Tab-separated table of C-alpha atoms in Angstrom:
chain	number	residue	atom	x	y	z
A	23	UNK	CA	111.068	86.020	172.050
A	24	UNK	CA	110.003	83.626	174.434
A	25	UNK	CA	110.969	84.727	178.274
A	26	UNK	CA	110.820	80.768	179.554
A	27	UNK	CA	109.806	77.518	179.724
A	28	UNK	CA	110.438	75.573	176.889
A	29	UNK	CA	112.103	77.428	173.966
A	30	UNK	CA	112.529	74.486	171.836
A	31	UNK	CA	109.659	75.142	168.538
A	32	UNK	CA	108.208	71.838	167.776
A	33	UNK	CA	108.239	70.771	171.137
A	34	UNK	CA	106.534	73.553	172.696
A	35	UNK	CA	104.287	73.449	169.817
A	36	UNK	CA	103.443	69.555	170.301
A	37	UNK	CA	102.860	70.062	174.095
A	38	UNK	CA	100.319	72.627	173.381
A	39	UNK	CA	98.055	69.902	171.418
A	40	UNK	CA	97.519	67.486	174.156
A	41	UNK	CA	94.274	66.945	176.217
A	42	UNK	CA	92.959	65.136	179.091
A	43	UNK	CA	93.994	61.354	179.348
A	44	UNK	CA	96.683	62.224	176.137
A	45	UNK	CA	100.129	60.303	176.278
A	46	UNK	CA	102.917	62.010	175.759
A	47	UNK	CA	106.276	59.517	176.196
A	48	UNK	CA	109.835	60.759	177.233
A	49	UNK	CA	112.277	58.107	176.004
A	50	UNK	CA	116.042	57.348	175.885
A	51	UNK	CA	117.933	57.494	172.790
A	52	UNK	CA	117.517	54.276	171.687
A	53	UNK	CA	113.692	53.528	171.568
A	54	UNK	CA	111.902	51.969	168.569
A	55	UNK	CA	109.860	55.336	167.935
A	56	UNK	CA	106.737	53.927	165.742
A	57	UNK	CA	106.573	56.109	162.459
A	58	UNK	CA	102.707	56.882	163.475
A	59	UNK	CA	103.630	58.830	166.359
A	60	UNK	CA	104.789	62.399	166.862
A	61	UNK	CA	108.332	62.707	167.528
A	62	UNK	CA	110.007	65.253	168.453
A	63	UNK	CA	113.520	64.485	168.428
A	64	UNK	CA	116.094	66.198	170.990
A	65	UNK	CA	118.949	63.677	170.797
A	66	UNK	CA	122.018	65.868	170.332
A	67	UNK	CA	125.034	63.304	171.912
A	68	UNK	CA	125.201	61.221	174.350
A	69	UNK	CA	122.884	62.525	177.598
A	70	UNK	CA	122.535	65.600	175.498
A	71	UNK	CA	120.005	66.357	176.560
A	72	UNK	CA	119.667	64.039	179.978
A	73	UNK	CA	116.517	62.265	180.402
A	74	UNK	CA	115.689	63.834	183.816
A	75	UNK	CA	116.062	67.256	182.707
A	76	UNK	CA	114.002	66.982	179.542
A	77	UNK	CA	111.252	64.980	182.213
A	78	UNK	CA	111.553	68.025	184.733
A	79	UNK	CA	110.782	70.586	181.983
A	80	UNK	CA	107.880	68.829	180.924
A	81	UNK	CA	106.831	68.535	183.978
A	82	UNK	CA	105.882	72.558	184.488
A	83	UNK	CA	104.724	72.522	181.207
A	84	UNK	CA	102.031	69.983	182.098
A	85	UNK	CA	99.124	68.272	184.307
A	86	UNK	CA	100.092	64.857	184.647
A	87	UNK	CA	97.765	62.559	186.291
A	88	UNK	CA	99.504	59.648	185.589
A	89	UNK	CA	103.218	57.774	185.197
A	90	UNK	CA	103.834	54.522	183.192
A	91	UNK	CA	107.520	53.058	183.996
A	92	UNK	CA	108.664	49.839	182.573
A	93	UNK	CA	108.836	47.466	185.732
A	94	UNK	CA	112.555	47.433	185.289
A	95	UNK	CA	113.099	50.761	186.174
A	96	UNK	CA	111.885	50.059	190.370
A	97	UNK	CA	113.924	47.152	190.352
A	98	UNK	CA	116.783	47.832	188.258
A	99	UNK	CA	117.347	51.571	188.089
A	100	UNK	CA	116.293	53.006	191.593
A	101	UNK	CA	117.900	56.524	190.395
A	102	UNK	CA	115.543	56.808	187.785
A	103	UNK	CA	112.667	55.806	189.594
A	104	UNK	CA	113.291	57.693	192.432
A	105	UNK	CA	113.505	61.017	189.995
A	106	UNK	CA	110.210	60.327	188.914
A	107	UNK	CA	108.505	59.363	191.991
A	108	UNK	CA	109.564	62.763	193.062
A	109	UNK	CA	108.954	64.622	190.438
A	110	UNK	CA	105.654	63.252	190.019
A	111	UNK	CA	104.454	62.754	193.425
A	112	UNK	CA	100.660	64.355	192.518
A	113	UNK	CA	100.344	61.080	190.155
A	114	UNK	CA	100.095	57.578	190.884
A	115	UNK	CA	102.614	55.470	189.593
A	116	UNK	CA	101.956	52.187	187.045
A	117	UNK	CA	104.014	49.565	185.774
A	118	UNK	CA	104.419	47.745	182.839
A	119	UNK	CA	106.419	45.510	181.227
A	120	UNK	CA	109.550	46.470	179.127
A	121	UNK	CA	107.721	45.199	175.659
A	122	UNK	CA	104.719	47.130	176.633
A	123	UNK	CA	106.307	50.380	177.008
A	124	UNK	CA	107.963	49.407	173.207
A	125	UNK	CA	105.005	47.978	171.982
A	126	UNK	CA	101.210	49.195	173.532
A	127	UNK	CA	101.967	52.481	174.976
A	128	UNK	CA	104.539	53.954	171.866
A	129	UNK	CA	101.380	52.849	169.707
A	130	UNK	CA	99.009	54.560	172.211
A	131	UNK	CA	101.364	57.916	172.607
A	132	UNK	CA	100.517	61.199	171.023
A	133	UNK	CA	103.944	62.588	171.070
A	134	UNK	CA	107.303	60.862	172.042
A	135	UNK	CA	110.280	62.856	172.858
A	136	UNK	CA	113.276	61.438	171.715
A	137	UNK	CA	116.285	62.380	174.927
A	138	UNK	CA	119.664	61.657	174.106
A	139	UNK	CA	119.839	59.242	177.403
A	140	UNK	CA	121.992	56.288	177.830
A	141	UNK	CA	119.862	55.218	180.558
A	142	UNK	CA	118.416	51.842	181.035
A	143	UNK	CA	114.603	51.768	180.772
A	144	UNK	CA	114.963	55.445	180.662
A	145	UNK	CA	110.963	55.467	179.240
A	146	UNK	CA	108.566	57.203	180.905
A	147	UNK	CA	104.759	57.774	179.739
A	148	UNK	CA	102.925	60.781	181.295
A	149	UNK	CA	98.971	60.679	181.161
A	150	UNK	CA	97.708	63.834	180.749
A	151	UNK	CA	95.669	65.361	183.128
A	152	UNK	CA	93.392	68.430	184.222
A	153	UNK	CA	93.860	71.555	186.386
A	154	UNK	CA	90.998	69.727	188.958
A	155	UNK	CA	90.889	73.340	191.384
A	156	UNK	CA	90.194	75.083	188.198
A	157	UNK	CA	87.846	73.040	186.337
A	158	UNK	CA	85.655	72.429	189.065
A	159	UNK	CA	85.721	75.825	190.693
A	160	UNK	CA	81.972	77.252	189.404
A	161	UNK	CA	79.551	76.937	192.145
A	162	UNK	CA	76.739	73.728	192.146
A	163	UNK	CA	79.812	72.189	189.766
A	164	UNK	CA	80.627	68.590	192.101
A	165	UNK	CA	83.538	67.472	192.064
A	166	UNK	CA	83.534	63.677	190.698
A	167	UNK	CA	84.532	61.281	193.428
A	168	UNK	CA	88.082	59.879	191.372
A	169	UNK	CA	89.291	63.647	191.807
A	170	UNK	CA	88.234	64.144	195.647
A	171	UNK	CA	92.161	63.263	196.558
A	172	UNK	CA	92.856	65.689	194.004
A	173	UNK	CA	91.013	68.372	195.054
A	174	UNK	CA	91.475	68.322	198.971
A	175	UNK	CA	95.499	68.237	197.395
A	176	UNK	CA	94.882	71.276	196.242
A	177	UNK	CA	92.971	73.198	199.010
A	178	UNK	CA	95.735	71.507	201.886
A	179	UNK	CA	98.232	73.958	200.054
A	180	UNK	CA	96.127	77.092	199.954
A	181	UNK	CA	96.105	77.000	203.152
């Protein structure tokens, strides 16, 4: 049996298939999930499960390097927002219109996880990202400049 993290199957399962620059979308209950995408469904009832604890177990599961919000959520759900600015607060942040988080990005995600919120604009993409300590750790490997932020991150809490 598995000691942690994510016991759920198909959503463990999914989460191991993603790579670099891979979106992976945690929505609320009722999103228009396109029938090309991978969905893993976890709606039970009502909040079962909450949005913001389905986002924070994703979150050890992965490396995200980016978050897409709807622009509604920063002005019209600041509990929301706030969850994921803090939960996030390695990646930078991006907005986007409502009908692009229905439209573009469920089209561009690889997996969307279906929460049973009742939370307005409770959509949030995650870009995937890399371990950038790790993959850049062999000697005469240089670090690309875009991850420079990324990496001093990293050494600041080594130390």
């Amino acid at each position: 049996m598995k000691r942690n993290g994510i016991l759920n199957a198909q959503l463990s399962g999914a989460l191991a298939t993603l790579g670099h620059t891979d979106l992976v979308m945690v929505v609320d209950a009722g999103f228009p999930i396109p029938s090309t995408a991978t969905r893993v469904d976890l709606a039970i009832a009502e909040d079962l499960p909450k949005l913001e604890t389905v986002l924070e177990l994703v979150s050890r599961e992965l490396i995200v390097e980016g978050v897409v919000l709807a622009e509604d959520v920063v002005t019209h759900n600041e509990p929301l927002a706030a969850f994921v600015q803090e939960t996030f607060s390695d990646a930078p942040l991006e907005t986007r219109s409502h009908a692009d988080m229905l439209g573009e990005m469920a089209q561009r995600a690889k997996i969307i996880i279906r929460t049973g919120a009742f939370n307005p604009w409770g959509n949030v993409g995650l870009v995937c990202g890399v371990d950038v300590p790790r993959w850049f750790d062999e000697p005469g490997v240089v670090v690309p400049d875009y991850y420079q932020d990324r990496m001093r991150a990293a050494e600041s809490r080594t130390d």
